[in-house]
mmCIF file of C-alpha atoms and ligand atoms in Angstrom:
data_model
loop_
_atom_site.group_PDB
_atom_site.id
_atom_site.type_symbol
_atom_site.label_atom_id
_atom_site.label_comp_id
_atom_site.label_asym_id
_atom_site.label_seq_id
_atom_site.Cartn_x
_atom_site.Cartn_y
_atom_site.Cartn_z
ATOM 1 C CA UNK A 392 0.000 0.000 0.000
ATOM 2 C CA UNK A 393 2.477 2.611 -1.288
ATOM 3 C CA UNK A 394 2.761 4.767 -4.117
ATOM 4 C CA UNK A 395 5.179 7.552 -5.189
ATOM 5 C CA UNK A 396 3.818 10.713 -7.536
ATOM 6 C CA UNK A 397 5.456 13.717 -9.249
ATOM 7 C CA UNK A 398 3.327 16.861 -9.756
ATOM 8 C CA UNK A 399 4.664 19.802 -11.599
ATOM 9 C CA UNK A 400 3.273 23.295 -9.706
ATOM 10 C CA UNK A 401 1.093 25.354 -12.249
ATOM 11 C CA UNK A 402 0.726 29.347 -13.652
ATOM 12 C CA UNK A 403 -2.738 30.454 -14.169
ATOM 13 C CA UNK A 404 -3.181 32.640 -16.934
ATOM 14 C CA UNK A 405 -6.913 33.366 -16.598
ATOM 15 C CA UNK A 406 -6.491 33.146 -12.487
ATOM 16 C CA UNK A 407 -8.767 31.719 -10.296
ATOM 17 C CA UNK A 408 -10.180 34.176 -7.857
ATOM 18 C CA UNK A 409 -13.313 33.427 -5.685
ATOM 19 C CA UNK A 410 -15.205 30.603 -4.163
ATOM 20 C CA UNK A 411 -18.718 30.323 -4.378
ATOM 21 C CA UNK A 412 -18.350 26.901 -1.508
ATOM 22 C CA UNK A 413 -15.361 27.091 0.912
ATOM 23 C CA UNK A 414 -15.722 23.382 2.237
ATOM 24 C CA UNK A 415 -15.667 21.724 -1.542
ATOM 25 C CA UNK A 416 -13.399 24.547 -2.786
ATOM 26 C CA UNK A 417 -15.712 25.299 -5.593
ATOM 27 C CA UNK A 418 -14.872 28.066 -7.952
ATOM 28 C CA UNK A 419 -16.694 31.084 -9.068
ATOM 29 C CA UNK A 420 -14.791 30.863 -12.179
ATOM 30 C CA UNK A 421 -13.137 28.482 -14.588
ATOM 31 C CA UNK A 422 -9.147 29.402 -14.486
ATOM 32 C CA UNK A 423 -6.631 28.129 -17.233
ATOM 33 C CA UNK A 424 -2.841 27.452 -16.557
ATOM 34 C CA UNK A 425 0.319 26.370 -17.968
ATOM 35 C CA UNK A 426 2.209 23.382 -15.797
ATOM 36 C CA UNK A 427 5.699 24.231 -15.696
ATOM 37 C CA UNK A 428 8.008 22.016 -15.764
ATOM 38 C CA UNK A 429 10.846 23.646 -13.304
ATOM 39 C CA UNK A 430 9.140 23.079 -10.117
ATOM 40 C CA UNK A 431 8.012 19.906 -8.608
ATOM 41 C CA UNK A 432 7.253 17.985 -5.966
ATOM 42 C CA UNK A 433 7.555 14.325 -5.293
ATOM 43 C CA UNK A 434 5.618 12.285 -2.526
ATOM 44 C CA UNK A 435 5.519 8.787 -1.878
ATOM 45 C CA UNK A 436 2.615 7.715 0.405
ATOM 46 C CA UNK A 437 2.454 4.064 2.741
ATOM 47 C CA UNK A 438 -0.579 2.816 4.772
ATOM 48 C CA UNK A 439 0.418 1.017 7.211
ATOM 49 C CA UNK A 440 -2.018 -0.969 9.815
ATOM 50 C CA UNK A 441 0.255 -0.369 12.452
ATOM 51 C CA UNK A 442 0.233 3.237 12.247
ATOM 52 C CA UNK A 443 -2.218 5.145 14.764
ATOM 53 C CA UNK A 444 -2.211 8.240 13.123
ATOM 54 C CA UNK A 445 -0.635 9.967 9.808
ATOM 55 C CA UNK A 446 3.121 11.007 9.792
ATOM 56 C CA UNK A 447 4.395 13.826 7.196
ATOM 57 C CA UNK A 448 7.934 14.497 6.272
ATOM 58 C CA UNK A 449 8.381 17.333 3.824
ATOM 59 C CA UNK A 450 12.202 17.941 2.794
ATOM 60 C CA UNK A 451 13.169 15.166 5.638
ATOM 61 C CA UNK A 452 11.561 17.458 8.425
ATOM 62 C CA UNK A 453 8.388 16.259 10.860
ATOM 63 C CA UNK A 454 5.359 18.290 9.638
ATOM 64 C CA UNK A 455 3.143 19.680 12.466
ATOM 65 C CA UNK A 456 0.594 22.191 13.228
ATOM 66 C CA UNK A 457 -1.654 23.798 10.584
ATOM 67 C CA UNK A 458 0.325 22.344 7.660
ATOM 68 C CA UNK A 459 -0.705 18.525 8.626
ATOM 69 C CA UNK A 460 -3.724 19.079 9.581
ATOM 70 C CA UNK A 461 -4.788 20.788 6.078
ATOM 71 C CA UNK A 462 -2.527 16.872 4.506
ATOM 72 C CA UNK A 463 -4.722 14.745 7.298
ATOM 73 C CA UNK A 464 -7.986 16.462 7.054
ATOM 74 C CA UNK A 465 -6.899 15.851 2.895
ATOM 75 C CA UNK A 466 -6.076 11.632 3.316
ATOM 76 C CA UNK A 467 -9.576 11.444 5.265
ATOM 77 C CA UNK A 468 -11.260 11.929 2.050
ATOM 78 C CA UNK A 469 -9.106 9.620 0.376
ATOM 79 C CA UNK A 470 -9.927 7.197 3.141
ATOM 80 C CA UNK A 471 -13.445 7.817 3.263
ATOM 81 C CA UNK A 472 -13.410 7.030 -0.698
ATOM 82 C CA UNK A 473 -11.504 4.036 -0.240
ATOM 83 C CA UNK A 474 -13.925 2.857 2.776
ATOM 84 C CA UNK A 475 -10.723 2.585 5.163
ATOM 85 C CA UNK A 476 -11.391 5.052 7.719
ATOM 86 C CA UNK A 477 -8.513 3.482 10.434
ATOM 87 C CA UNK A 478 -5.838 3.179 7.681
ATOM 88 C CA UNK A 479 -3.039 5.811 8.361
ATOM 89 C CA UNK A 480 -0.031 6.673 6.234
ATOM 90 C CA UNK A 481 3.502 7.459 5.934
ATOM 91 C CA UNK A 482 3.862 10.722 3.658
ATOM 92 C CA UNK A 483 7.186 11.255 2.023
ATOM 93 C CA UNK A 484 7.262 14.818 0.627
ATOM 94 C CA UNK A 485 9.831 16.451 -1.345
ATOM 95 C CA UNK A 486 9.725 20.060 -3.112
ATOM 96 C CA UNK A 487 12.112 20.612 -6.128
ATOM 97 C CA UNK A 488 11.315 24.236 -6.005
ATOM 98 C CA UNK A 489 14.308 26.451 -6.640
ATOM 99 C CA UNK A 490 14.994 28.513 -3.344
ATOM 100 C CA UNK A 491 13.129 31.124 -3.482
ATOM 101 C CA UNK A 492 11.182 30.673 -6.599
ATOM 102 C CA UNK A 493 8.394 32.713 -4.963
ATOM 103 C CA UNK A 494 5.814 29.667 -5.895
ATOM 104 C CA UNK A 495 3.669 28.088 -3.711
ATOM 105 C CA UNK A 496 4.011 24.860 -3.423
ATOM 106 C CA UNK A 497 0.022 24.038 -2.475
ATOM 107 C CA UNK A 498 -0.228 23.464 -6.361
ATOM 108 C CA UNK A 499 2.207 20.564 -7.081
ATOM 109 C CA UNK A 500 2.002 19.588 -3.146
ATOM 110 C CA UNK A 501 -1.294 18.307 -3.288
ATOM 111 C CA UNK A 502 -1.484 17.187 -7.293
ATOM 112 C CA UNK A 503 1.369 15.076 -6.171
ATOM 113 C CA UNK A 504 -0.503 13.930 -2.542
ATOM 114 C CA UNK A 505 -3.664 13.312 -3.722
ATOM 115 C CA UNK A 506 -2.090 10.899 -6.641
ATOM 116 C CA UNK A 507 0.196 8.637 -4.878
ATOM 117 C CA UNK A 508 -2.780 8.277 -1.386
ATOM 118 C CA UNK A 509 -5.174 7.145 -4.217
ATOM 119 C CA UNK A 510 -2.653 5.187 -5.806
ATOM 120 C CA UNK A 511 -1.262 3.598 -2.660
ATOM 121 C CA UNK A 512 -5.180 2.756 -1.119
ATOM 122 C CA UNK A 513 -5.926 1.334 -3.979
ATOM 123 C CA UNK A 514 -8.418 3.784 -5.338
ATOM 124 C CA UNK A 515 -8.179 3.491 -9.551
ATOM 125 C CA UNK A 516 -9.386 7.032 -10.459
ATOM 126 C CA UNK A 517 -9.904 8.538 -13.940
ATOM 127 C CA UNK A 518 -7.908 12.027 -14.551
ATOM 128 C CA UNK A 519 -11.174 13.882 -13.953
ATOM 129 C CA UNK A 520 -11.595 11.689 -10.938
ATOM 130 C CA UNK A 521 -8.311 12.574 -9.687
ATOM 131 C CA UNK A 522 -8.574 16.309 -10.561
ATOM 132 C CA UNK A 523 -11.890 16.700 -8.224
ATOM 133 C CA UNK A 524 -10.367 15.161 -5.404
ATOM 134 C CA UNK A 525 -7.167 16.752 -5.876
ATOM 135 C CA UNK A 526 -9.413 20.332 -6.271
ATOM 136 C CA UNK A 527 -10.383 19.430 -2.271
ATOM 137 C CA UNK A 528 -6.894 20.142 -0.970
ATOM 138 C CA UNK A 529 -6.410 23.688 -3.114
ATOM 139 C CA UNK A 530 -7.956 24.824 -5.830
ATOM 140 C CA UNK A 531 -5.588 25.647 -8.647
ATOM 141 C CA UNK A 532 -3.929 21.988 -7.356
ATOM 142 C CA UNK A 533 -6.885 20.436 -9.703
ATOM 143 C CA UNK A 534 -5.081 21.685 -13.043
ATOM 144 C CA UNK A 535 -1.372 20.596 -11.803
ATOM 145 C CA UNK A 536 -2.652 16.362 -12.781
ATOM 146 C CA UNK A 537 -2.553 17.667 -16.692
ATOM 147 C CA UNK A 538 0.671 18.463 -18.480
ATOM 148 C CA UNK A 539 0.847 21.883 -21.027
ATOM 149 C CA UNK A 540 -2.511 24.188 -20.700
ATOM 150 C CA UNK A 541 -5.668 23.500 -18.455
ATOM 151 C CA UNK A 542 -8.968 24.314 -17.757
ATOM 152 C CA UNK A 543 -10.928 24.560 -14.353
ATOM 153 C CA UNK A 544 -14.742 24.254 -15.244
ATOM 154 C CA UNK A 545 -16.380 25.685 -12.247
ATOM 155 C CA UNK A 546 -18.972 23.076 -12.529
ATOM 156 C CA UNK A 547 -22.367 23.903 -11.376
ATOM 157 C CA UNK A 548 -23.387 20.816 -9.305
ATOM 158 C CA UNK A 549 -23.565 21.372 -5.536
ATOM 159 C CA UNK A 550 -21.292 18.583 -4.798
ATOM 160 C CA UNK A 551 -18.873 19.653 -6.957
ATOM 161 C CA UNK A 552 -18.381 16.283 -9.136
ATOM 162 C CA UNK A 553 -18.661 18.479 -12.608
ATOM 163 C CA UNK A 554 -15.929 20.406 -11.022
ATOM 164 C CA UNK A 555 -12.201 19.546 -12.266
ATOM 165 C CA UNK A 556 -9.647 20.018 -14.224
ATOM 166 C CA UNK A 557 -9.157 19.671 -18.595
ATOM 167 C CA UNK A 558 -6.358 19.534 -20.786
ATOM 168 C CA UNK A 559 -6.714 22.184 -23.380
ATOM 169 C CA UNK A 560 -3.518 21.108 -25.069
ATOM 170 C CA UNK A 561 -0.377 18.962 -24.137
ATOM 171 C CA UNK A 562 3.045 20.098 -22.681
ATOM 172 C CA UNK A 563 4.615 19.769 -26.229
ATOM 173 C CA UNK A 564 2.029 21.893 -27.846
ATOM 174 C CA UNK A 565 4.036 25.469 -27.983
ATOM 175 C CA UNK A 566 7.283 25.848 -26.697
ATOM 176 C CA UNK A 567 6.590 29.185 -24.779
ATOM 177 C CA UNK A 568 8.679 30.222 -21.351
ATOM 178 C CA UNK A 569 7.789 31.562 -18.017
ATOM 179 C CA UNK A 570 10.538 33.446 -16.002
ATOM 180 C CA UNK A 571 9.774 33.715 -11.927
ATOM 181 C CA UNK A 572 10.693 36.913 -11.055
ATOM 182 C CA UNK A 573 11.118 36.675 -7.604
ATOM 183 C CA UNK A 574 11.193 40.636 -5.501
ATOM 184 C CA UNK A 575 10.534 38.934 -1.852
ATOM 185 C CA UNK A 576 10.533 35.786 -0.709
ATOM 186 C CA UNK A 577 8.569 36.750 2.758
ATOM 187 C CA UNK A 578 5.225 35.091 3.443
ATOM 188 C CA UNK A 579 2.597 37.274 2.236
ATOM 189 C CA UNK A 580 -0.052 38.792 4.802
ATOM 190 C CA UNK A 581 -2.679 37.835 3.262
ATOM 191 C CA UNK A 582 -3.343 34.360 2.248
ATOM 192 C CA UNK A 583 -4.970 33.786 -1.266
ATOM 193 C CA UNK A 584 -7.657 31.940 1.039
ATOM 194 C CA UNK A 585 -8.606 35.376 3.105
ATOM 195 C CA UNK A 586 -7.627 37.165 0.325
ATOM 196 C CA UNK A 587 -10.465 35.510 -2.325
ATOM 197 C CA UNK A 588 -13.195 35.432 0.004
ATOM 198 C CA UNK A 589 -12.902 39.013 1.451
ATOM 199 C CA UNK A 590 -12.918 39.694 -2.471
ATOM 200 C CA UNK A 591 -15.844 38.078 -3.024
ATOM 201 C CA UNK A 592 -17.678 39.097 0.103
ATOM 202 C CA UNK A 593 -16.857 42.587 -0.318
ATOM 203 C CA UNK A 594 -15.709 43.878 -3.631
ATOM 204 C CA UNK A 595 -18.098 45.704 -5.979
ATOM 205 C CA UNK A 596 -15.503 44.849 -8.609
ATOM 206 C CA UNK A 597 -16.102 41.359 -8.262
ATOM 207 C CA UNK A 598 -19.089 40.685 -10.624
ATOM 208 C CA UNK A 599 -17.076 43.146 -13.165
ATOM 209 C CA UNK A 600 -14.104 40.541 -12.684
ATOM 210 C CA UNK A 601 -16.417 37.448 -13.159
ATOM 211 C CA UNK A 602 -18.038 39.316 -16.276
ATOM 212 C CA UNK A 603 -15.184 39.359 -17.992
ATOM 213 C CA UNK A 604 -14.213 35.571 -17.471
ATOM 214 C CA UNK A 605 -16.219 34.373 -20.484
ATOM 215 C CA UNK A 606 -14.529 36.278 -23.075
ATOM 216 C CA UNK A 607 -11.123 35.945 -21.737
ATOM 217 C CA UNK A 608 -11.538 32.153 -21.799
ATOM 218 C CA UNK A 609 -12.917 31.692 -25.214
ATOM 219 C CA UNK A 610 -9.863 34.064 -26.926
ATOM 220 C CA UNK A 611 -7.235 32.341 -24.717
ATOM 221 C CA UNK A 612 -8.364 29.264 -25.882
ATOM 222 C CA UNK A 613 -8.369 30.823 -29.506
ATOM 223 C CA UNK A 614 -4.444 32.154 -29.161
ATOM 224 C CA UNK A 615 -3.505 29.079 -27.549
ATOM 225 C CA UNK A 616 -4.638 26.732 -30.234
ATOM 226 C CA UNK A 617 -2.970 28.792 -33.094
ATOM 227 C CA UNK A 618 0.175 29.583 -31.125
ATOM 228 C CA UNK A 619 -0.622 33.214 -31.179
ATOM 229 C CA UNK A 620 1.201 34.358 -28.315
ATOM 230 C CA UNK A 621 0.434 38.293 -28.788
ATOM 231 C CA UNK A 622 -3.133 36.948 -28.252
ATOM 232 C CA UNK A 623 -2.172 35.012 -25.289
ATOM 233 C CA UNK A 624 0.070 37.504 -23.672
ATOM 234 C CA UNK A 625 -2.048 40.434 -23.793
ATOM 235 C CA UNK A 626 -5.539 38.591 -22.438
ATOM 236 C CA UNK A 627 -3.128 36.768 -19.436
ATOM 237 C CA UNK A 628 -1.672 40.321 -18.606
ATOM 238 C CA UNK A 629 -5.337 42.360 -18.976
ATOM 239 C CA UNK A 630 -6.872 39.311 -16.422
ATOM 240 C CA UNK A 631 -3.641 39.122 -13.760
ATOM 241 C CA UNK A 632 -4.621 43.070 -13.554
ATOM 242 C CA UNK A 633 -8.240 42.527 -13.240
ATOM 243 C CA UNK A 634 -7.658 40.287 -10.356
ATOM 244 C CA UNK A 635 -5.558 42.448 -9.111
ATOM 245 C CA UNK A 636 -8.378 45.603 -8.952
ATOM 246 C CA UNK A 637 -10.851 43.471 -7.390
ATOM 247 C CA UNK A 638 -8.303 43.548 -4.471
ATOM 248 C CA UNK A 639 -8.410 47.451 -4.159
ATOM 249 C CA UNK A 640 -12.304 47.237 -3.779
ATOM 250 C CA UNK A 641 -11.938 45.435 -1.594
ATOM 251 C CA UNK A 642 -13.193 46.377 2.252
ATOM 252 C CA UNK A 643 -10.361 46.279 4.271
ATOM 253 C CA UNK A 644 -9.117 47.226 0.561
ATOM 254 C CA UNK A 645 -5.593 44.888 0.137
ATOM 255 C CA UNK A 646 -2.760 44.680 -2.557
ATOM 256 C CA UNK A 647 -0.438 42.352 -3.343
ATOM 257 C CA UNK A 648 2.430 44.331 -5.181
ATOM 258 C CA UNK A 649 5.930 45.959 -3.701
ATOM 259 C CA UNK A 650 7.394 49.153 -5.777
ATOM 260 C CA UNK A 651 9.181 46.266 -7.591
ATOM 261 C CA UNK A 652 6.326 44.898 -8.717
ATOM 262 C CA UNK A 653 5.490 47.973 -10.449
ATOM 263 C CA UNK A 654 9.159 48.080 -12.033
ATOM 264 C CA UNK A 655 8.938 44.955 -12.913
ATOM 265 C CA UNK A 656 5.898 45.493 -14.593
ATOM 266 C CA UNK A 657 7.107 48.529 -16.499
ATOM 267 C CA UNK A 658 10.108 46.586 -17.450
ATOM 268 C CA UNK A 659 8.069 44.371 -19.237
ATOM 269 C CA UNK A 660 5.787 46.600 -21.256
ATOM 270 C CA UNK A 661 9.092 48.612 -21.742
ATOM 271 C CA UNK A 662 10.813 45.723 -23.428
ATOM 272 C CA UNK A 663 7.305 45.302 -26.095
ATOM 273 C CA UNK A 664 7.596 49.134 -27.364
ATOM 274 C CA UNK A 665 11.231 48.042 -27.958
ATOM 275 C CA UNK A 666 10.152 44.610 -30.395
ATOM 276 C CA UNK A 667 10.659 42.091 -27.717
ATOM 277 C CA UNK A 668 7.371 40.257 -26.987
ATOM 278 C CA UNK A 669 7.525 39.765 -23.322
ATOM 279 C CA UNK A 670 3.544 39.862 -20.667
ATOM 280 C CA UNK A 671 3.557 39.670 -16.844
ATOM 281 C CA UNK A 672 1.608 37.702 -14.881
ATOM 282 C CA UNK A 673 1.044 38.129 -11.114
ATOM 283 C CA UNK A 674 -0.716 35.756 -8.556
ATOM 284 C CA UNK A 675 -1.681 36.589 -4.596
ATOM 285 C CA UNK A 676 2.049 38.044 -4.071
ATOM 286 C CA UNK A 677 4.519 40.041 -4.713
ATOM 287 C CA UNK A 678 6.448 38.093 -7.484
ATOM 288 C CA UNK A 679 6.119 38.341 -11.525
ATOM 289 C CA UNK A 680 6.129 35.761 -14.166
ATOM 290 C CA UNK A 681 7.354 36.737 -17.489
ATOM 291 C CA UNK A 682 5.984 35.261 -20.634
ATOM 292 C CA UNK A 683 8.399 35.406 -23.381
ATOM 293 C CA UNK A 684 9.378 32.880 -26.555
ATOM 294 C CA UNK A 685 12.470 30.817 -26.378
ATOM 295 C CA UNK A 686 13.994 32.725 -29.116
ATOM 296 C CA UNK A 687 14.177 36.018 -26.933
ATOM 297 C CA UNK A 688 15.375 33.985 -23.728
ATOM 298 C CA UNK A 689 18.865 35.571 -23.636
ATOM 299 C CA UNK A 690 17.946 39.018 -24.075
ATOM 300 C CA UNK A 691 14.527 38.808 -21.399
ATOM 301 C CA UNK A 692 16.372 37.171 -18.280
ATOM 302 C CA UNK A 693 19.094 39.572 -19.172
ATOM 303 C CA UNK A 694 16.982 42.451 -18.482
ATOM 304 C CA UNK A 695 14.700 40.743 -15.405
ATOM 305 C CA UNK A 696 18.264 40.056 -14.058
ATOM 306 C CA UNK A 697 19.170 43.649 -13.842
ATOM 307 C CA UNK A 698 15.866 45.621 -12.474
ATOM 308 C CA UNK A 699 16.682 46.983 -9.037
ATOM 309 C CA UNK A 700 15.169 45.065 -6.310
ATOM 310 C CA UNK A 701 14.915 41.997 -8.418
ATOM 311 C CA UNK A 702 16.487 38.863 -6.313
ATOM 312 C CA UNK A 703 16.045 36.265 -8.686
ATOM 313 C CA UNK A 704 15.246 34.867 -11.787
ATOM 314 C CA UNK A 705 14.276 31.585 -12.785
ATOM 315 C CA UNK A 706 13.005 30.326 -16.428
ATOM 316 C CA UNK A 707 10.867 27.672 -16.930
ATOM 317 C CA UNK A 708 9.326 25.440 -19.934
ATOM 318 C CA UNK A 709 5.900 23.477 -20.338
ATOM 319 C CA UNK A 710 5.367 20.877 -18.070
ATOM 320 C CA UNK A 711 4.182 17.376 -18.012
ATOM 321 C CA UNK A 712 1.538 16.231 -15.583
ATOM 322 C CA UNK A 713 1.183 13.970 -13.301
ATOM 323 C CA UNK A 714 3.805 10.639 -13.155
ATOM 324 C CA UNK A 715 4.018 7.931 -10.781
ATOM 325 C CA UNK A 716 7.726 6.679 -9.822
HETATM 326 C C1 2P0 B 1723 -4.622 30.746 -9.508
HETATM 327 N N1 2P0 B 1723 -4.382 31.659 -7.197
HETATM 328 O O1 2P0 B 1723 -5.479 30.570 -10.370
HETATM 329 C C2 2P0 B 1723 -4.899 31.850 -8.503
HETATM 330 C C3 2P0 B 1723 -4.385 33.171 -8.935
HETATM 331 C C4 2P0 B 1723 -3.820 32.846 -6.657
HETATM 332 C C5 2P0 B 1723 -4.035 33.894 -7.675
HETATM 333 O O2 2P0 B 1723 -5.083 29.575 -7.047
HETATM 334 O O3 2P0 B 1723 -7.922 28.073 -1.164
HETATM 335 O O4 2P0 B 1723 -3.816 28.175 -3.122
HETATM 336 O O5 2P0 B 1723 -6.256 26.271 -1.656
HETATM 337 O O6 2P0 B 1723 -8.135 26.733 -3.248
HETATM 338 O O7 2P0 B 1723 -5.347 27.262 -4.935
HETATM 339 C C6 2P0 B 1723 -4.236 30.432 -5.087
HETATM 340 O O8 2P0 B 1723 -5.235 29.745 -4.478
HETATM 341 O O9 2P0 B 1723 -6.312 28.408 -2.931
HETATM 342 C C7 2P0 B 1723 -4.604 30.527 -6.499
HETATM 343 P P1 2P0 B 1723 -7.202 27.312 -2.223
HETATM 344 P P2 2P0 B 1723 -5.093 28.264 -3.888
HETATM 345 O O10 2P0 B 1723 -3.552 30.082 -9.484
#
């Protein structure tokens, strides 16, 4: 009763921002996302009879406190599937996240958790099956199972089971690149999780933000079929930034961004009105991804490298999705 995953962490180019059910972590929105294939993590999962409750290593260190409970209050679903409520497990985790990457790792933590406890109780879930129990642990986890570019349908049913994870198309679709430009590596104040709801709860922006899913979707989708990437860039910058307002209507009114997000920012649209095809990204933080094509790699991490207040840059490619080991 063991089984070892890999999950690849994911970027969201039309983001997911808003619950409409807390417990089944049920969107307001569909989101769409590129797996990367730079940042990983790898967990190997054992039930064991003799255990009396579950153990979690992550990078070789004991796990307590608010981090295993989210991992155990996770497996009792996947026991409760399995019909094993008194089975405990062993979890192995490790994060191949370059220091400092300024990702979370909730994305490939619990693609890669929520494949190998399935795996190792003997569970034998479909993708989509996977993807809605994966969506239980976080959210944008859900689209980390597929490889290349994927789609979170909302879903409409209460329970949730129309809600999961598509692929839109595989990891060796396009060649495109996503540079983490990381400004702070500090925890952020406020948690996507408090962050989304008091968004949602209190924002008059919101229903502007969730008008304006629809179209984004459909000419993603469009740009990503043909390989346009002018199409692509532009609607993933306009949505990051729509996101982004909903936070300053907010009540306590919140942003994410340092000065250096700004620069960074600037830096980017600087580098289009001098031929270089280059779109930011931002998710609940500080940090900025960089969209760019391989062909301009050189000359893009060049500049990110050099923008005051930038600590560190790391490129990425498509990803693959989930593997088991
Ligand atoms: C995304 N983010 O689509 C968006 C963009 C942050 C901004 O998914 O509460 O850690 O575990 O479902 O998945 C961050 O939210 O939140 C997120 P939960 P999660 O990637």
């Amino acid at each position: 009763m063991k089984a070892t995953a890999k999950a690849h962490t994911n970027i969201a180019l039309i983001k997911y921002w808003g619950k409409r059910d807390d417990t089944l972590i049920l969107p307001t929105n569909n989101s769409l996302s590129l797996t990367l294939d730079g940042f990983y993590t790898t967990t190997t999962v054992s039930f064991r009879q003799e255990l009396k409750q579950d153990v979690f290593y992550l990078n070789d260190e004991a796990v307590t406190g608010a981090a295993f409970d989210r991992v155990t209050v996770f497996l009792d679903l996947v026991r409760s599937m399995a019909e094993k409520p008194d089975l405990f497990a062993e979890i192995k985790s490790t994060n191949e996240v370059p220091t400092a990457a300024g990702f979370a790792s909730s994305a490939s933590g619990f693609a890669a958790l929520a494949a190998a406890a399935a795996r190792a109780i003997g569970l034998d879930l479909s993708k989509s099956e996977l993807s809605q129990l994966t969506r239980q642990g976080s959210g944008s986890a859900c689209r980390s199972i597929y490889g290349g570019f994927a789609e979170w349908e909302q879903g409409e049913n209460k329970d949730g089971s129309d809600s999961y994870a598509v692929q839109v198309a595989p990891q060796n679709h396009w060649d495109i690149r996503v540079a983490a430009v990381v400004l702070s590596d500090k925890t952020k104040r406020i948690s996507s999780r408090e962050g989304m709801k008091r968004t949602v709860d209190t924002s008059p922006f919101f229903d502007g933000w969730i008008g304006s899913i629809p179209s984004d979707l459909k000419r993603i989708k469009e740009g990503i079929a043909a390989r346009d990437f002018t199409v692509v860039g532009e609607i993933a910058e306009a949505n990051c930034l729509r996101m982004h307002a909903t936070t300053l209507g907010a009540a306590p009114p919140f942003m994410y961004w340092l000065d250096g997000t700004v620069t960074v920012m600037q830096a980017v649209q600087a580098m289009r009105s001098e031929g270089i095809p280059a779109y930011f990204t931002i998710d609940a933080g500080p940090n900025v991804k960089v969209l760019y094509l391989p062909e301009n790699e050189d000359v893009v991490l060049q500049k990110l490298r050099h923008i005051p207040g930038v600590q560190n840059v790391t490129s990425s490619k498509p990803g693959q999705g989930i593997t088991y080991l």
